[in-house]
PDB file of C-alpha atoms and ligand atoms in Angstrom:
ATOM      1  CA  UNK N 103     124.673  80.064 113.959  1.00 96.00           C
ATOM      2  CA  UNK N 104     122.535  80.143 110.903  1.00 98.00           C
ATOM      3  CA  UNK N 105     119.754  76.752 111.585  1.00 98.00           C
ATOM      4  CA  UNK N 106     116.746  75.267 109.513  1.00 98.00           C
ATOM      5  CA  UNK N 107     113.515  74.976 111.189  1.00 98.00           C
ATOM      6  CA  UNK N 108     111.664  72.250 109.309  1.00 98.00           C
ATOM      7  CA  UNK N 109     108.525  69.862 110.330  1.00 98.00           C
ATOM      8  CA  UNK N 110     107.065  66.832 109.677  1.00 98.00           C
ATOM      9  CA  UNK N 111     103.665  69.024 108.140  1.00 97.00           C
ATOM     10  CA  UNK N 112     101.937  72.097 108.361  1.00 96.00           C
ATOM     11  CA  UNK N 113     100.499  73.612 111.772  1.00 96.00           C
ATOM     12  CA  UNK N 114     102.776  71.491 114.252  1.00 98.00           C
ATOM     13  CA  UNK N 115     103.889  74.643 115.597  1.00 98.00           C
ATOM     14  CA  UNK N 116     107.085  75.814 113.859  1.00 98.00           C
ATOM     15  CA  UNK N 117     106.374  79.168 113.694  1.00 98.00           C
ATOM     16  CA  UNK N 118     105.590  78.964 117.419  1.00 98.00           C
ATOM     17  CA  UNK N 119     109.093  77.322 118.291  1.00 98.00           C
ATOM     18  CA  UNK N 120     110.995  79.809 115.778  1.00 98.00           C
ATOM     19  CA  UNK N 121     109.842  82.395 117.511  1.00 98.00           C
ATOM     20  CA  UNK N 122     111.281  81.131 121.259  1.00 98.00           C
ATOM     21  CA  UNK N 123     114.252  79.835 119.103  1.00 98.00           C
ATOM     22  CA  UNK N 124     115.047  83.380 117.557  1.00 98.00           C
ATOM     23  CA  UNK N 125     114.656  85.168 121.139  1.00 98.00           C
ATOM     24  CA  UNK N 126     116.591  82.975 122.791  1.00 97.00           C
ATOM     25  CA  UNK N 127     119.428  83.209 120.465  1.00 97.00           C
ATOM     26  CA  UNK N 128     119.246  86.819 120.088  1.00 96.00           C
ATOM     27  CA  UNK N 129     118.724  85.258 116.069  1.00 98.00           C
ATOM     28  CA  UNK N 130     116.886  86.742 113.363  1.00 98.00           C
ATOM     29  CA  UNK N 131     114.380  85.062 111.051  1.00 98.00           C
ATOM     30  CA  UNK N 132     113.750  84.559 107.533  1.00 98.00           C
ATOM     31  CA  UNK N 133     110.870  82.550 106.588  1.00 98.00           C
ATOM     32  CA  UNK N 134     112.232  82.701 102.662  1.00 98.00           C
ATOM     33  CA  UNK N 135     108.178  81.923 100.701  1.00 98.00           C
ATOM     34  CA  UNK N 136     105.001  83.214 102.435  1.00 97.00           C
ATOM     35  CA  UNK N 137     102.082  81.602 101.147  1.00 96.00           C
ATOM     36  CA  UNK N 138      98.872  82.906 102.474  1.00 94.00           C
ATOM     37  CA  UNK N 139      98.553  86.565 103.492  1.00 95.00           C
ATOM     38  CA  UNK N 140      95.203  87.260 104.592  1.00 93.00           C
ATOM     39  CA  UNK N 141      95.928  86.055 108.252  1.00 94.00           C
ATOM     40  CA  UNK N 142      98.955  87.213 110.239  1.00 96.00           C
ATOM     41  CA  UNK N 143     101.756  85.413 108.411  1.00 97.00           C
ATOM     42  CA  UNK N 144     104.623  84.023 109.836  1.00 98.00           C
ATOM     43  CA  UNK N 145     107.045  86.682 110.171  1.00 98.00           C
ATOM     44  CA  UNK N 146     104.463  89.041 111.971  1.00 97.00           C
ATOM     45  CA  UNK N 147     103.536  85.661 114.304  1.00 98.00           C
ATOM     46  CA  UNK N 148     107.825  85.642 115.103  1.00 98.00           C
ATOM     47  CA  UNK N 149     107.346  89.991 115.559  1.00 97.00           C
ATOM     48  CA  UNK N 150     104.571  89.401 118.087  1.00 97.00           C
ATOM     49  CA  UNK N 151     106.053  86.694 119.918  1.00 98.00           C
ATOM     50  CA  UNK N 152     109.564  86.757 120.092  1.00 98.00           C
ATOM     51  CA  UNK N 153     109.443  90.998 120.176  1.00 94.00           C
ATOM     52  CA  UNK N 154     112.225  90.927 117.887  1.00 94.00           C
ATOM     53  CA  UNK N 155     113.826  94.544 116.357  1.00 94.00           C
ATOM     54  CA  UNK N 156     112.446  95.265 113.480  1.00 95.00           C
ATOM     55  CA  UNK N 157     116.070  94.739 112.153  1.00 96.00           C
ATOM     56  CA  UNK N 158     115.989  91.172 113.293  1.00 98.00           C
ATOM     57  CA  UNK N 159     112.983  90.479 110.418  1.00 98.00           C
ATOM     58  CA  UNK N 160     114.237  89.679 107.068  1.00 98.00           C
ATOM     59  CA  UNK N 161     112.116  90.443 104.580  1.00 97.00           C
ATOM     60  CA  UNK N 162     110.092  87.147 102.946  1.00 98.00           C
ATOM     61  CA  UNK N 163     111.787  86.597  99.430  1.00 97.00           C
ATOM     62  CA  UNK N 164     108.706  86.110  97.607  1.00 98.00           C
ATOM     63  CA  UNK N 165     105.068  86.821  99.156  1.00 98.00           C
ATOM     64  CA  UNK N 166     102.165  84.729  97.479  1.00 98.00           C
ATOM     65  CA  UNK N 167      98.274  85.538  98.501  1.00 97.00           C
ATOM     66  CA  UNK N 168      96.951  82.243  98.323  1.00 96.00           C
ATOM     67  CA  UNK N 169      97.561  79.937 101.455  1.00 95.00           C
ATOM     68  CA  UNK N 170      98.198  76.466  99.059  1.00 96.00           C
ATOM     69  CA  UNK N 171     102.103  74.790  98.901  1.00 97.00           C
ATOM     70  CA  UNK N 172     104.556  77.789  97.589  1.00 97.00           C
ATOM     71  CA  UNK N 173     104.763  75.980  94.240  1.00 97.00           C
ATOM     72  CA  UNK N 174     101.210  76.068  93.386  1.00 98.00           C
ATOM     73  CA  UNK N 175     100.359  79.262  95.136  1.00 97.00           C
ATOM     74  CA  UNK N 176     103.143  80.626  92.553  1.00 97.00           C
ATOM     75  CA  UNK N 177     101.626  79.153  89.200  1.00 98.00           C
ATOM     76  CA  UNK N 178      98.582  80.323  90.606  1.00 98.00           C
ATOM     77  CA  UNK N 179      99.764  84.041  90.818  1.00 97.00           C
ATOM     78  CA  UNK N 180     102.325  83.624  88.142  1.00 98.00           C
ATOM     79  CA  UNK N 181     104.813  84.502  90.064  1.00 97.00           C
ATOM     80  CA  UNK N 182     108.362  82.734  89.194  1.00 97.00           C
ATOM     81  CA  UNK N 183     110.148  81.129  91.795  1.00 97.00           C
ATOM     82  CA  UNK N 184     113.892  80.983  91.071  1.00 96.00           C
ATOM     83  CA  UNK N 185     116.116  78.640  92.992  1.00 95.00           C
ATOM     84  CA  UNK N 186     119.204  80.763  92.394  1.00 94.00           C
ATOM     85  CA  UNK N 187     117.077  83.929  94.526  1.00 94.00           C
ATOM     86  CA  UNK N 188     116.344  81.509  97.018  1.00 96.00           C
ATOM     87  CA  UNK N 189     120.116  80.196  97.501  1.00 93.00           C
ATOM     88  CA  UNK N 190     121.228  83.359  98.531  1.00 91.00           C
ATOM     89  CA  UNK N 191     121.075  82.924 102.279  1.00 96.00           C
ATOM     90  CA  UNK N 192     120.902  86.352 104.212  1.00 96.00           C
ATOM     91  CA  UNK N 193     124.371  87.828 105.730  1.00 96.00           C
ATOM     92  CA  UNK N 194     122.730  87.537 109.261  1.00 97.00           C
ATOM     93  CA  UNK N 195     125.139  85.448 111.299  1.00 96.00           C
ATOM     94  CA  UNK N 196     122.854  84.425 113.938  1.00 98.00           C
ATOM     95  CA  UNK N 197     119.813  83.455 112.070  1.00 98.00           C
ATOM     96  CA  UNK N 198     116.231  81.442 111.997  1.00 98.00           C
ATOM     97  CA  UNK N 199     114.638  80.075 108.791  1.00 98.00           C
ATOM     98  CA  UNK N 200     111.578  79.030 108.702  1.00 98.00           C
ATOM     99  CA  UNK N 201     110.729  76.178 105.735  1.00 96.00           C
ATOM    100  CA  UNK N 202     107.186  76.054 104.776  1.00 95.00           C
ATOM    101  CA  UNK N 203     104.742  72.691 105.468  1.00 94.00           C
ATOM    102  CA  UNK N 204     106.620  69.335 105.861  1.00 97.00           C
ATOM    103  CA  UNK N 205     110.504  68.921 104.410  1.00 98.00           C
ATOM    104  CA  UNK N 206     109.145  67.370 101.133  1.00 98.00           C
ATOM    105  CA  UNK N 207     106.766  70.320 100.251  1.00 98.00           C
ATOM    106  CA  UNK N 208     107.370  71.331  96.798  1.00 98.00           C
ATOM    107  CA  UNK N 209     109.177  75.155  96.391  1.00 98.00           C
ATOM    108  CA  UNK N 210     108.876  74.429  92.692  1.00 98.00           C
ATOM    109  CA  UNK N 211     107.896  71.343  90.544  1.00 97.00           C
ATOM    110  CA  UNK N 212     111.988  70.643  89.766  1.00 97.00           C
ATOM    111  CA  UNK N 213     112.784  71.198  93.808  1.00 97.00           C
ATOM    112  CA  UNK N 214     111.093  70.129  97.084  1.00 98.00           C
ATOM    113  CA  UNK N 215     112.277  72.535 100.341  1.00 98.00           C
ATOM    114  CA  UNK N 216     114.787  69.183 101.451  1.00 98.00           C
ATOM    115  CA  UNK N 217     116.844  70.246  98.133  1.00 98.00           C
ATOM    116  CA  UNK N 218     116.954  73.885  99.032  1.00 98.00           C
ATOM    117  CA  UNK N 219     118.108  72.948 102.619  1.00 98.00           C
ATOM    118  CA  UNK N 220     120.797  70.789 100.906  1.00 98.00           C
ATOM    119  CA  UNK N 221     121.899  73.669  98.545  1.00 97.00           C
ATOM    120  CA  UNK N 222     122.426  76.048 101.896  1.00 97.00           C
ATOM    121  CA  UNK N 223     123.888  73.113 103.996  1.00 96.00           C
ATOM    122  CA  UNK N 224     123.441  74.057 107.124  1.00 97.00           C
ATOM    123  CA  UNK N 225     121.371  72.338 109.884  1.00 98.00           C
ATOM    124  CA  UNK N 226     118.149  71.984 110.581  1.00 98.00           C
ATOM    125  CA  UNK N 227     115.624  71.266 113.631  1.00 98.00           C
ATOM    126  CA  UNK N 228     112.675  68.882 112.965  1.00 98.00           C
ATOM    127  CA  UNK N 229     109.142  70.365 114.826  1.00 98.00           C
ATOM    128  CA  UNK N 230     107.168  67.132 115.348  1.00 98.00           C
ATOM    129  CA  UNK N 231     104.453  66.341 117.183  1.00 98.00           C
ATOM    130  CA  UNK N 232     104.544  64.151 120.253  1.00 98.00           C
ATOM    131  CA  UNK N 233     100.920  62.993 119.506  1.00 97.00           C
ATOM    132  CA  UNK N 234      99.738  59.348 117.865  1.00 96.00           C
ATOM    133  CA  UNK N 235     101.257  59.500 113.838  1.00 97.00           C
ATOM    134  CA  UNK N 236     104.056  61.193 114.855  1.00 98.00           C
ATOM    135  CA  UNK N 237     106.595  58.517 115.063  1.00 98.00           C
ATOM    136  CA  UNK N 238     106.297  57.302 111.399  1.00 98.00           C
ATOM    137  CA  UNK N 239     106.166  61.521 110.327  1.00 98.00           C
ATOM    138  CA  UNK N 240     109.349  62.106 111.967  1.00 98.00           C
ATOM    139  CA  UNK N 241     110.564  58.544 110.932  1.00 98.00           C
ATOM    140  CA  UNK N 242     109.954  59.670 107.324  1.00 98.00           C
ATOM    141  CA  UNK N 243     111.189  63.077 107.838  1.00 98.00           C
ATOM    142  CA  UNK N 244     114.633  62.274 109.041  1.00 98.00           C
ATOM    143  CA  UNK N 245     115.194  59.626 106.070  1.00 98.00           C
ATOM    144  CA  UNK N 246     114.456  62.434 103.344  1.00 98.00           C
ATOM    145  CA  UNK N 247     116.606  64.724 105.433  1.00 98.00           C
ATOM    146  CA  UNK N 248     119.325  62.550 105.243  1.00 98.00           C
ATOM    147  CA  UNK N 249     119.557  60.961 102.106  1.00 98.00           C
ATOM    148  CA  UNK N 250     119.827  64.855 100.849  1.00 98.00           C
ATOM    149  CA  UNK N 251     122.924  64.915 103.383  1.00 98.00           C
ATOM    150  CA  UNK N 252     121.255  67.795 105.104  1.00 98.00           C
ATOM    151  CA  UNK N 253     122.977  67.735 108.722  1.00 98.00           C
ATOM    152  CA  UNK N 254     120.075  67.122 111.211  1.00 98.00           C
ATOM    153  CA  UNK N 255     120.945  69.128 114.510  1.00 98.00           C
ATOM    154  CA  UNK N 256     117.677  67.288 116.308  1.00 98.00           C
ATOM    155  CA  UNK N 257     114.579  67.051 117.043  1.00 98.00           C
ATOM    156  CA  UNK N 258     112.171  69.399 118.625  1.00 98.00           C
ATOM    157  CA  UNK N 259     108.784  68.029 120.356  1.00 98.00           C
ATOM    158  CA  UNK N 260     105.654  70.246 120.650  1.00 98.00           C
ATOM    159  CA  UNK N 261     102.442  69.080 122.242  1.00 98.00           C
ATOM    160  CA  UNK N 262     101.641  66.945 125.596  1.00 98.00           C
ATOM    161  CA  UNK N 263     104.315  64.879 126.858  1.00 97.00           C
ATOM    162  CA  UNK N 264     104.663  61.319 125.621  1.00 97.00           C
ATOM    163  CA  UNK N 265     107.340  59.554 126.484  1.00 97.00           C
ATOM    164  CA  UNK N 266     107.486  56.537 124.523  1.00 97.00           C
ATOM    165  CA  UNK N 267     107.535  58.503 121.418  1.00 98.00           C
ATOM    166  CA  UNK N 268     110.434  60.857 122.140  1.00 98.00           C
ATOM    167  CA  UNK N 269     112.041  57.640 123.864  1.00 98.00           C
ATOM    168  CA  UNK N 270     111.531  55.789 120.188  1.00 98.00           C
ATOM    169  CA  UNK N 271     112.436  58.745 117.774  1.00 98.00           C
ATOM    170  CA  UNK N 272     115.471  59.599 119.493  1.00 98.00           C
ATOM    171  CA  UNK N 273     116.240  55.912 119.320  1.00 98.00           C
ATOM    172  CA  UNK N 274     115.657  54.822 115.747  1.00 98.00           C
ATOM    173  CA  UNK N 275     116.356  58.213 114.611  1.00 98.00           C
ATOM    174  CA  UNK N 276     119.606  58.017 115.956  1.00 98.00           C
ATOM    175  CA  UNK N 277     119.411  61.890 117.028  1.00 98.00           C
ATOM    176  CA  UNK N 278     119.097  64.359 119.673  1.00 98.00           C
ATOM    177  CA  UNK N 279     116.120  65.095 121.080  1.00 98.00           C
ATOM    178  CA  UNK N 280     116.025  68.963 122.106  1.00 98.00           C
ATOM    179  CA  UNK N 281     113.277  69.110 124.190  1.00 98.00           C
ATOM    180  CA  UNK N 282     109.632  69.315 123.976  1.00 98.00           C
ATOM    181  CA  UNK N 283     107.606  72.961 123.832  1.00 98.00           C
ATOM    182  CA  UNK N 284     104.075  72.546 125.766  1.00 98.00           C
ATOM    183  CA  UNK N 285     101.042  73.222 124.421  1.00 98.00           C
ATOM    184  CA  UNK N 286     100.678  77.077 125.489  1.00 98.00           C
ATOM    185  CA  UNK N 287      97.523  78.919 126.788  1.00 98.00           C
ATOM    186  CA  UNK N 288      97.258  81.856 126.999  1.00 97.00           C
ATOM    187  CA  UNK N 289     100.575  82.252 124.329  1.00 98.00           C
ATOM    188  CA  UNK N 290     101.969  85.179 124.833  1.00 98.00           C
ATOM    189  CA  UNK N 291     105.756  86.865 124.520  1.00 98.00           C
ATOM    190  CA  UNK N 292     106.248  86.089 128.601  1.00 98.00           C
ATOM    191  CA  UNK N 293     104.472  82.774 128.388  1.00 98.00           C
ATOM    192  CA  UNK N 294     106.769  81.575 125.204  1.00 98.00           C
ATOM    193  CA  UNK N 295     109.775  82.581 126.647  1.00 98.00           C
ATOM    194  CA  UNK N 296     109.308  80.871 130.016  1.00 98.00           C
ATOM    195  CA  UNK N 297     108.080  78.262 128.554  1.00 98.00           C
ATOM    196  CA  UNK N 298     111.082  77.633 125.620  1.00 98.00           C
ATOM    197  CA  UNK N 299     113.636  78.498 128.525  1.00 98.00           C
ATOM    198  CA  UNK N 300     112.602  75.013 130.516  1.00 98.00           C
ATOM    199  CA  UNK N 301     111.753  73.810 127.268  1.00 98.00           C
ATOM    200  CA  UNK N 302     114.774  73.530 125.491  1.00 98.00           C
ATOM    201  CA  UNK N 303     119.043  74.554 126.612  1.00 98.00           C
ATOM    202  CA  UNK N 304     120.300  76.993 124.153  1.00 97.00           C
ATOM    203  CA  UNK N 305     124.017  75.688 124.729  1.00 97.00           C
ATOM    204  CA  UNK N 306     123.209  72.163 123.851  1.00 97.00           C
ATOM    205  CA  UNK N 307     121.541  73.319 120.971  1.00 98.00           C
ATOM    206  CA  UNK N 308     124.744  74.967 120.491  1.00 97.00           C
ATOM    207  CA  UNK N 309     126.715  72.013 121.013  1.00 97.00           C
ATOM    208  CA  UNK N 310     124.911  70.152 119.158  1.00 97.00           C
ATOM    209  CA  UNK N 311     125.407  72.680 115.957  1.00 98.00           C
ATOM    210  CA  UNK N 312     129.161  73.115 116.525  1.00 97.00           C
ATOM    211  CA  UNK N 313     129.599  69.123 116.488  1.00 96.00           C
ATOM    212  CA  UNK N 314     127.749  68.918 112.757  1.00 96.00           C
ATOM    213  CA  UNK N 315     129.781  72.248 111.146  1.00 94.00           C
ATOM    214  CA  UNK N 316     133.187  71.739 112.664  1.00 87.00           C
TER     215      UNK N 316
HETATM  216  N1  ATP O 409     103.273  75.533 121.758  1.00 71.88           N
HETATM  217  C1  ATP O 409     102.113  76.027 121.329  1.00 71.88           C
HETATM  218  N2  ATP O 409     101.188  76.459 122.225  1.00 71.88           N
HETATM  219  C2  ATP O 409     100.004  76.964 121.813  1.00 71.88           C
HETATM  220  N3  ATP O 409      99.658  77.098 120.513  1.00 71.88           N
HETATM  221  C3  ATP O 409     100.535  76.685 119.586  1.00 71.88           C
HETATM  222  C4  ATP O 409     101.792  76.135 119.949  1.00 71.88           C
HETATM  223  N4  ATP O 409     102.460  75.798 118.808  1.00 71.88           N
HETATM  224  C5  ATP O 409     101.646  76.135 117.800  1.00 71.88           C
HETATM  225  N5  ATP O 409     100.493  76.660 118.254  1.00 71.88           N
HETATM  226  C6  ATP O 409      99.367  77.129 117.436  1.00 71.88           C
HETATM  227  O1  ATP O 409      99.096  76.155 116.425  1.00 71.88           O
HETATM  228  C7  ATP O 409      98.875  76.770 115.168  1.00 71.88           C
HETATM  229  C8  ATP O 409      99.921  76.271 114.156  1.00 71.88           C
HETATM  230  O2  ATP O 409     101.205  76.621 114.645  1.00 71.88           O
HETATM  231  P1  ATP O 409     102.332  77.253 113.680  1.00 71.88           P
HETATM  232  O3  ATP O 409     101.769  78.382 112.916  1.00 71.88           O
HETATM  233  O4  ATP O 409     103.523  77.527 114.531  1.00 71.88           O
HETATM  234  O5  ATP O 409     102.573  76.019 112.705  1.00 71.88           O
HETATM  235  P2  ATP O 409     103.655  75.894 111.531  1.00 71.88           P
HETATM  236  O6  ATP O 409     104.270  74.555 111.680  1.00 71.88           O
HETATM  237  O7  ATP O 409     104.555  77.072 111.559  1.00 71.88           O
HETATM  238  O8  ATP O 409     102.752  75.910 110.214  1.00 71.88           O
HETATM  239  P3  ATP O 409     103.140  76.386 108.699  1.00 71.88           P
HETATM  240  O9  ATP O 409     103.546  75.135 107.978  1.00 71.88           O
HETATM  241  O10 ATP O 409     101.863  76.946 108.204  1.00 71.88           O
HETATM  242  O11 ATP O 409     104.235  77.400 108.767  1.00 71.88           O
HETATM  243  C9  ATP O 409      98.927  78.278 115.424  1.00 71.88           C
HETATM  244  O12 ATP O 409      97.613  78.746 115.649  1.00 71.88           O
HETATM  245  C10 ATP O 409      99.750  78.401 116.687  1.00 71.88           C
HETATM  246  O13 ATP O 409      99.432  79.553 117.452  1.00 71.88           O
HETATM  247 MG1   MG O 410     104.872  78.558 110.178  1.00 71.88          MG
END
């Protein structure tokens, strides 16, 4: 299975749930544009945590230096972005990929990440929050999924447990809701993996992915 992992903004922890995603499914990542290098970027966050083979780690299409949206972190390095790179998914069968931000971030100034998903049609996870804000963000999120037609295989919670807000998301977002990832501390490989295993059930995520590409 080849899924999207996409969020409703930067930092709500999609890196964090790739990484138990990709272990559990024995998957490898991609995150396709890295902006920011100077801390640990994303793909040596999934190496750390997931303690995937080295094979498992595609290599980021492009790299930028400076930590802004992958559009103007580009211009900013002159560095062109081409769509047609980007469409090329990798031949990995089993296989993570990581978006960058929110679904609506710009990859250039003619196409936003939601257009790229739509290009590679295949599904993709929403990381949300379960805190206050997060009901309109996901809201929001699912609509510019959708109106793209990119197939939404559910949504993914991260944070404390609040009810009412997966109860209302699942509800007027007529879709799954996959779990909900704590808030970890200490993270670490063990702690991740113990944690994702109660978190989430690999074979309804499965389910759930052979129901929208059937
Ligand atoms: N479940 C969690 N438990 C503890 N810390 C977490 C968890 N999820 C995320 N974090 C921490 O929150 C920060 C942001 O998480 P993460 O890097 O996964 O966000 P992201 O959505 O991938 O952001 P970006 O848009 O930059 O790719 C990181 O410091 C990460 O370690
Ligand atoms: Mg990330």
């Amino acid at each position: 299975m080849r899924v999207i992992v996409t969020g409703t903004d930067t930092g709500v922890g999609k890196t964090i749930f790739c990484a138990g995603l990709a272990r559990s499914l024995g998957a490898a990542y991609w995150k396709p544009i890295q902006s920011g290098l100077l801390e640990e970027t994303d793909t040596e966050v999934v190496q750390r945590l997931a303690e995937l083979p080295a094979a498992k780690l595609i290599a980021e299409a492009y790299r930028l230096r400076t930590p802004a949206s992958p559009h103007w972190a580009a211009e900013i390095e002159n560095v062109l972005v081409e769509p047609d790179v980007l469409s090329s998914l990798p031949p990995e069968e089993c296989l993570v990929i990581e978006g960058a931000g929110g679904a609506l971030v710009p990859v250039t100034r003619h196409m936003l990440y939601a257009d790229m998903f739509a290009r590679w049609s295949i599904p993709a996870i929403v990381c949300a929050r379960t805190s206050l804000g997060t009901i309109n963000h996901t809201l929001m999120t699912l609509e510019a999924l959708r109106i793209r037609r990119v197939p939404v295989l559910g949504v993914a919670f991260i944070g404390d447990e609040h009810l009412e807000n997966a109860r209302i998301i699942e509800a007027l977002g007529n879709v799954p809701n996959l779990g909900r990832l704590p808030w970890l501390s200490p993270l670490t490989p063990d702690s991740l993996q113990s944690a994702f295993g109660r978190s989430f059930s690999v074979s309804s995520i499965r389910q759930h992915y052979d129901a929208l590409t059937r």
